Amino acid sequence: MRHFFFSYSRADAVDPYLDRFYDDLCREVSVRGGLDLASVGFLDREQAAGVTWPAETGEALGNCRTFVPVYSRHYFASHICGQEWHTYSARMTAHHAQTGIQSRGIVPVWWVPVEEVPDAAQYLQDTRDKFGEKYRNHGLRYLLQRSDNANDYQEFLVRYSEMLLEAAKTAPDPLPVPDLLSVPNAFAPVAPPAPADERTAGSRRGSGPRKVVFVFAVGDRSSMLRVTHSRLDVYGDDWTDWRPYHPTSSDSIAVRAQGVAATRKMTSSVVPADESLFDLLERPVERPCLVVLIVDPWSVGLAAYQALLARLDRTRSRNSVVLVPWDGDEICRSPQGRRAYDRLYASLGNWMDSGDGAFRGELPSMEEFERVLGQVLIEIQGRIMRRAAVKHRVNEIGPQYRPILTGPGGLGR
């Protein structure tokens, strides 16, 4: 059991000051608490090669004694950090319900100042006044940046370590984390309640299907070596490792997609694109699910997807949508990008030309991807609720010409 779980934004992970603070904190807690240094802190970057990070991280969150969130703007914008917070907070809630004891296991660090913290963190006491004016005004990172702040930093390290050791005395009971990827984001905005008349009408209509399947047409790194593409760093050993917005966002898009579904209180699963896709599209009306096909345009060049997408292009289902995470400007910048677009159009031209919102292809950032995904989940639910989930055929022949590229607008929205 680790003494603390170090929860930080991946966008802050490149900061050498963050690594120094984590190492210093582990040593200080080890010495002051008489603890084995190797078992003091949990940092997900320290996991052994080959482990499944959601399982390893989930186990640490389910057993750690205290939780150290490293506050920054990046932190509260991170979906994964919100999931980590929710997981530990759920343990605190369960512990209080069973024992009547309120855990104080979340001990935040103000890495850099933030103007406002999310509702999930509002109940915590603001401890900045305990560590001096420099810390309050500029955050811990500032104390590490300047050599003349060395005494202030050491004072913080001692007093914060003592706070962690004290907080561990009210640590919540361990609680298994069966599926970290499906945990809600504690920092996601909460939609305001609907007016009473809308809630009544909604209860009569029902809320629609609550299951979404994310189908991924993307290769792994080894298969993408055979495709002309220079950005192999966005692929991993498995298709679930795909991170198309790296380095701006290094999160797996499969993780982020499931997070969007969770914020809408929907269950979800992720599967690779194969012939089972058509079983999902042909589900009867009484057993509907939402199907979101997420396509990597570079992977369209793989032989494994050519026949599959050609068959899909002759089909339409009201319970589905195609999303392409790609910055349209990339098309204009390179011949390889234009060729990738041509392959995509040759494969899914009917979907791209449909004009009914079934294809969304201009998604230049993770933020835009999450925004559009949330929107299309609502749209698909509406289609199904109107009992329009009737599969029909479209033009069997498909596009008969190569597109003329005019810029990012060439991709459907």
Short mmCIF file of N, CA, C and O in Angstrom, two decimals, residues 224-296:
data_model
loop_
_atom_site.label_atom_id
_atom_site.label_comp_id
_atom_site.label_asym_id
_atom_site.label_seq_id
_atom_site.Cartn_x
_atom_site.Cartn_y
_atom_site.Cartn_z
N MET A 224 1.71 0.28 -38.81
CA MET A 224 1.83 1.59 -39.45
C MET A 224 3.20 1.83 -40.05
O MET A 224 3.39 2.75 -40.85
N LEU A 225 4.17 1.00 -39.70
CA LEU A 225 5.49 1.09 -40.34
C LEU A 225 5.39 0.83 -41.83
O LEU A 225 6.23 1.28 -42.62
N ARG A 226 4.34 0.10 -42.23
CA ARG A 226 4.17 -0.23 -43.65
C ARG A 226 3.38 0.83 -44.41
O ARG A 226 3.16 0.70 -45.60
N VAL A 227 2.95 1.86 -43.70
CA VAL A 227 2.17 2.93 -44.31
C VAL A 227 3.02 4.20 -44.31
O VAL A 227 3.69 4.51 -43.33
N THR A 228 2.97 4.94 -45.40
CA THR A 228 3.75 6.17 -45.49
C THR A 228 3.21 7.20 -44.52
O THR A 228 2.17 7.80 -44.73
N HIS A 229 3.93 7.37 -43.43
CA HIS A 229 3.48 8.30 -42.41
C HIS A 229 4.64 8.57 -41.46
O HIS A 229 5.29 7.64 -40.99
N SER A 230 4.93 9.83 -41.21
CA SER A 230 6.11 10.16 -40.43
C SER A 230 5.85 10.20 -38.93
O SER A 230 6.77 10.13 -38.14
N ARG A 231 4.60 10.32 -38.51
CA ARG A 231 4.31 10.53 -37.09
C ARG A 231 3.98 9.21 -36.39
O ARG A 231 2.88 8.99 -35.91
N LEU A 232 4.95 8.35 -36.30
CA LEU A 232 4.71 7.05 -35.66
C LEU A 232 4.58 7.17 -34.15
O LEU A 232 4.14 6.22 -33.49
N ASP A 233 4.95 8.34 -33.59
CA ASP A 233 4.87 8.49 -32.13
C ASP A 233 3.44 8.55 -31.63
O ASP A 233 3.21 8.43 -30.42
N VAL A 234 2.46 8.72 -32.52
CA VAL A 234 1.06 8.77 -32.06
C VAL A 234 0.48 7.37 -31.90
O VAL A 234 -0.63 7.21 -31.39
N TYR A 235 1.20 6.34 -32.34
CA TYR A 235 0.73 4.96 -32.23
C TYR A 235 1.47 4.23 -31.12
O TYR A 235 2.55 4.64 -30.69
N GLY A 236 0.87 3.14 -30.65
CA GLY A 236 1.49 2.37 -29.59
C GLY A 236 1.55 0.89 -29.95
O GLY A 236 1.36 0.49 -31.11
N ASP A 237 1.81 0.08 -28.94
CA ASP A 237 1.89 -1.36 -29.16
C ASP A 237 0.53 -1.98 -29.44
O ASP A 237 0.44 -3.10 -29.94
N ASP A 238 -0.53 -1.24 -29.11
CA ASP A 238 -1.89 -1.73 -29.30
C ASP A 238 -2.73 -0.60 -29.87
O ASP A 238 -2.41 0.59 -29.68
N TRP A 239 -3.83 -0.93 -30.55
CA TRP A 239 -4.66 0.12 -31.15
C TRP A 239 -5.26 1.04 -30.10
O TRP A 239 -5.56 2.20 -30.36
N THR A 240 -5.44 0.53 -28.88
CA THR A 240 -6.01 1.38 -27.82
C THR A 240 -5.04 2.46 -27.36
O THR A 240 -5.43 3.37 -26.63
N ASP A 241 -3.78 2.38 -27.78
CA ASP A 241 -2.78 3.37 -27.38
C ASP A 241 -2.76 4.59 -28.29
O ASP A 241 -1.98 5.53 -28.05
N TRP A 242 -3.58 4.60 -29.32
CA TRP A 242 -3.55 5.69 -30.30
C TRP A 242 -3.83 7.05 -29.64
O TRP A 242 -4.80 7.20 -28.92
N ARG A 243 -2.98 8.02 -29.89
CA ARG A 243 -3.11 9.37 -29.33
C ARG A 243 -2.87 10.39 -30.45
O ARG A 243 -1.78 10.97 -30.55
N PRO A 244 -3.86 10.62 -31.29
CA PRO A 244 -3.66 11.42 -32.50
C PRO A 244 -3.30 12.87 -32.26
O PRO A 244 -2.80 13.53 -33.17
N TYR A 245 -3.53 13.39 -31.04
CA TYR A 245 -3.24 14.80 -30.78
C TYR A 245 -1.93 15.01 -30.04
O TYR A 245 -1.65 16.11 -29.56
N HIS A 246 -1.13 13.96 -29.92
CA HIS A 246 0.20 14.07 -29.32
C HIS A 246 1.07 15.02 -30.16
O HIS A 246 1.02 14.96 -31.38
N PRO A 247 1.86 15.93 -29.57
CA PRO A 247 2.16 16.06 -28.14
C PRO A 247 1.24 17.04 -27.38
O PRO A 247 1.39 17.19 -26.18
N THR A 248 0.34 17.74 -28.10
CA THR A 248 -0.54 18.68 -27.41
C THR A 248 -1.35 17.97 -26.32
O THR A 248 -1.53 18.48 -25.22
N SER A 249 -1.86 16.79 -26.66
CA SER A 249 -2.54 15.95 -25.68
C SER A 249 -2.02 14.53 -25.86
O SER A 249 -2.17 13.95 -26.93
N SER A 250 -1.41 14.01 -24.82
CA SER A 250 -0.81 12.68 -24.91
C SER A 250 -1.71 11.57 -24.38
O SER A 250 -1.28 10.44 -24.21
N ASP A 251 -2.98 11.90 -24.13
CA ASP A 251 -3.92 10.88 -23.66
C ASP A 251 -4.37 9.99 -24.81
O ASP A 251 -4.51 10.44 -25.96
N SER A 252 -4.62 8.74 -24.50
CA SER A 252 -5.24 7.84 -25.47
C SER A 252 -6.64 8.35 -25.79
O SER A 252 -7.41 8.70 -24.90
N ILE A 253 -6.96 8.39 -27.08
CA ILE A 253 -8.28 8.91 -27.46
C ILE A 253 -9.38 7.93 -27.05
O ILE A 253 -10.52 8.33 -26.84
N ALA A 254 -9.04 6.66 -26.89
CA ALA A 254 -10.03 5.69 -26.40
C ALA A 254 -10.44 6.05 -24.97
O ALA A 254 -11.62 5.98 -24.61
N VAL A 255 -9.48 6.44 -24.15
CA VAL A 255 -9.77 6.84 -22.77
C VAL A 255 -10.64 8.08 -22.74
O VAL A 255 -11.64 8.16 -22.01
N ARG A 256 -10.28 9.07 -23.57
CA ARG A 256 -11.04 10.31 -23.56
C ARG A 256 -12.46 10.12 -24.10
O ARG A 256 -13.41 10.75 -23.62
N ALA A 257 -12.62 9.25 -25.11
CA ALA A 257 -13.96 9.00 -25.64
C ALA A 257 -14.85 8.37 -24.58
O ALA A 257 -16.01 8.77 -24.41
N GLN A 258 -14.32 7.40 -23.85
CA GLN A 258 -15.13 6.79 -22.80
C GLN A 258 -15.44 7.78 -21.68
O GLN A 258 -16.50 7.71 -21.06
N GLY A 259 -14.53 8.73 -21.47
CA GLY A 259 -14.79 9.75 -20.48
C GLY A 259 -15.96 10.64 -20.85
O GLY A 259 -16.78 11.01 -20.01
N VAL A 260 -16.06 10.99 -22.14
CA VAL A 260 -17.18 11.80 -22.61
C VAL A 260 -18.49 11.05 -22.39
O VAL A 260 -19.49 11.61 -21.94
N ALA A 261 -18.49 9.76 -22.71
CA ALA A 261 -19.69 8.95 -22.49
C ALA A 261 -20.06 8.91 -21.02
O ALA A 261 -21.23 9.01 -20.64
N ALA A 262 -19.05 8.77 -20.16
CA ALA A 262 -19.32 8.69 -18.71
C ALA A 262 -19.94 9.98 -18.19
O ALA A 262 -20.81 9.94 -17.32
N THR A 263 -19.50 11.14 -18.71
CA THR A 263 -20.09 12.39 -18.24
C THR A 263 -21.55 12.51 -18.64
O THR A 263 -22.30 13.26 -18.01
N ARG A 264 -21.98 11.76 -19.63
CA ARG A 264 -23.38 11.72 -20.02
C ARG A 264 -24.10 10.54 -19.38
O ARG A 264 -25.20 10.17 -19.79
N LYS A 265 -23.41 9.92 -18.39
CA LYS A 265 -23.97 8.80 -17.64
C LYS A 265 -24.33 7.64 -18.58
O LYS A 265 -25.37 7.00 -18.44
N MET A 266 -23.44 7.38 -19.52
CA MET A 266 -23.61 6.28 -20.46
C MET A 266 -22.52 5.24 -20.23
O MET A 266 -21.37 5.59 -19.95
N THR A 267 -22.87 3.97 -20.34
CA THR A 267 -21.86 2.92 -20.32
C THR A 267 -21.26 2.83 -21.71
O THR A 267 -21.90 3.16 -22.71
N SER A 268 -20.01 2.38 -21.77
CA SER A 268 -19.35 2.33 -23.07
C SER A 268 -18.34 1.20 -23.12
O SER A 268 -17.91 0.68 -22.09
N SER A 269 -17.97 0.85 -24.33
CA SER A 269 -16.92 -0.14 -24.56
C SER A 269 -16.15 0.27 -25.81
O SER A 269 -16.66 1.05 -26.64
N VAL A 270 -14.94 -0.22 -25.93
CA VAL A 270 -14.12 0.07 -27.10
C VAL A 270 -13.74 -1.25 -27.77
O VAL A 270 -13.36 -2.21 -27.10
N VAL A 271 -13.87 -1.28 -29.10
CA VAL A 271 -13.58 -2.50 -29.86
C VAL A 271 -12.87 -2.11 -31.14
O VAL A 271 -13.04 -0.98 -31.65
N PRO A 272 -12.06 -3.00 -31.71
CA PRO A 272 -11.43 -2.71 -33.00
C PRO A 272 -12.43 -2.90 -34.14
O PRO A 272 -13.40 -3.65 -34.01
N ALA A 273 -12.21 -2.22 -35.24
CA ALA A 273 -13.10 -2.32 -36.39
C ALA A 273 -12.88 -3.65 -37.11
O ALA A 273 -11.77 -3.95 -37.55
N ASP A 274 -13.94 -4.47 -37.17
CA ASP A 274 -13.92 -5.70 -37.94
C ASP A 274 -15.37 -5.99 -38.36
O ASP A 274 -16.23 -5.12 -38.27
N GLU A 275 -15.63 -7.19 -38.82
CA GLU A 275 -16.96 -7.51 -39.35
C GLU A 275 -18.07 -7.40 -38.29
O GLU A 275 -19.24 -7.24 -38.63
N SER A 276 -17.70 -7.44 -37.01
CA SER A 276 -18.72 -7.32 -35.97
C SER A 276 -19.36 -5.93 -35.97
O SER A 276 -20.42 -5.74 -35.37
N LEU A 277 -18.73 -4.97 -36.66
CA LEU A 277 -19.30 -3.63 -36.76
C LEU A 277 -20.71 -3.69 -37.35
O LEU A 277 -21.61 -2.98 -36.88
N PHE A 278 -20.93 -4.55 -38.32
CA PHE A 278 -22.22 -4.59 -38.99
C PHE A 278 -23.30 -5.24 -38.12
O PHE A 278 -24.48 -4.94 -38.27
N ASP A 279 -22.87 -6.11 -37.21
CA ASP A 279 -23.84 -6.63 -36.23
C ASP A 279 -24.36 -5.52 -35.33
O ASP A 279 -25.54 -5.48 -34.99
N LEU A 280 -23.47 -4.59 -34.97
CA LEU A 280 -23.89 -3.45 -34.15
C LEU A 280 -24.84 -2.54 -34.92
O LEU A 280 -25.83 -2.04 -34.37
N LEU A 281 -24.55 -2.31 -36.19
CA LEU A 281 -25.38 -1.41 -37.00
C LEU A 281 -26.74 -2.01 -37.30
O LEU A 281 -27.71 -1.27 -37.53
N GLU A 282 -26.85 -3.33 -37.27
CA GLU A 282 -28.10 -3.99 -37.64
C GLU A 282 -28.92 -4.42 -36.43
O GLU A 282 -29.89 -5.17 -36.57
N ARG A 283 -28.58 -3.93 -35.26
CA ARG A 283 -29.34 -4.31 -34.06
C ARG A 283 -30.80 -3.90 -34.21
O ARG A 283 -31.12 -2.84 -34.75
N PRO A 284 -31.71 -4.74 -33.72
CA PRO A 284 -33.13 -4.39 -33.80
C PRO A 284 -33.46 -3.18 -32.95
O PRO A 284 -32.73 -2.83 -32.03
N VAL A 285 -34.58 -2.55 -33.26
CA VAL A 285 -34.99 -1.32 -32.60
C VAL A 285 -35.11 -1.50 -31.09
O VAL A 285 -34.78 -0.61 -30.31
N GLU A 286 -35.56 -2.66 -30.65
CA GLU A 286 -35.78 -2.86 -29.22
C GLU A 286 -34.47 -3.07 -28.45
O GLU A 286 -34.48 -3.08 -27.22
N ARG A 287 -33.35 -3.24 -29.13
CA ARG A 287 -32.06 -3.40 -28.45
C ARG A 287 -31.02 -2.45 -29.05
O ARG A 287 -29.95 -2.88 -29.49
N PRO A 288 -31.29 -1.17 -29.09
CA PRO A 288 -30.37 -0.26 -29.78
C PRO A 288 -29.16 0.08 -28.92
O PRO A 288 -29.19 0.02 -27.70
N CYS A 289 -28.08 0.43 -29.58
CA CYS A 289 -26.93 1.03 -28.92
C CYS A 289 -26.36 2.06 -29.88
O CYS A 289 -26.60 2.01 -31.09
N LEU A 290 -25.65 3.01 -29.34
CA LEU A 290 -25.01 4.02 -30.16
C LEU A 290 -23.67 3.48 -30.65
O LEU A 290 -22.94 2.83 -29.88
N VAL A 291 -23.35 3.71 -31.90
CA VAL A 291 -22.10 3.23 -32.48
C VAL A 291 -21.32 4.43 -33.01
O VAL A 291 -21.82 5.17 -33.86
N VAL A 292 -20.12 4.63 -32.50
CA VAL A 292 -19.26 5.71 -32.96
C VAL A 292 -18.00 5.10 -33.55
O VAL A 292 -17.20 4.50 -32.83
N LEU A 293 -17.86 5.19 -34.87
CA LEU A 293 -16.68 4.69 -35.56
C LEU A 293 -15.65 5.81 -35.62
O LEU A 293 -15.91 6.87 -36.19
N ILE A 294 -14.49 5.60 -35.02
CA ILE A 294 -13.42 6.59 -34.98
C ILE A 294 -12.30 6.11 -35.89
O ILE A 294 -11.71 5.05 -35.65
N VAL A 295 -12.05 6.88 -36.94
CA VAL A 295 -11.17 6.43 -38.02
C VAL A 295 -9.90 7.27 -38.06
O VAL A 295 -9.95 8.50 -38.06
N ASP A 296 -8.76 6.59 -38.12
CA ASP A 296 -7.48 7.24 -38.38
C ASP A 296 -7.27 7.27 -39.89
O ASP A 296 -7.15 6.21 -40.52
#
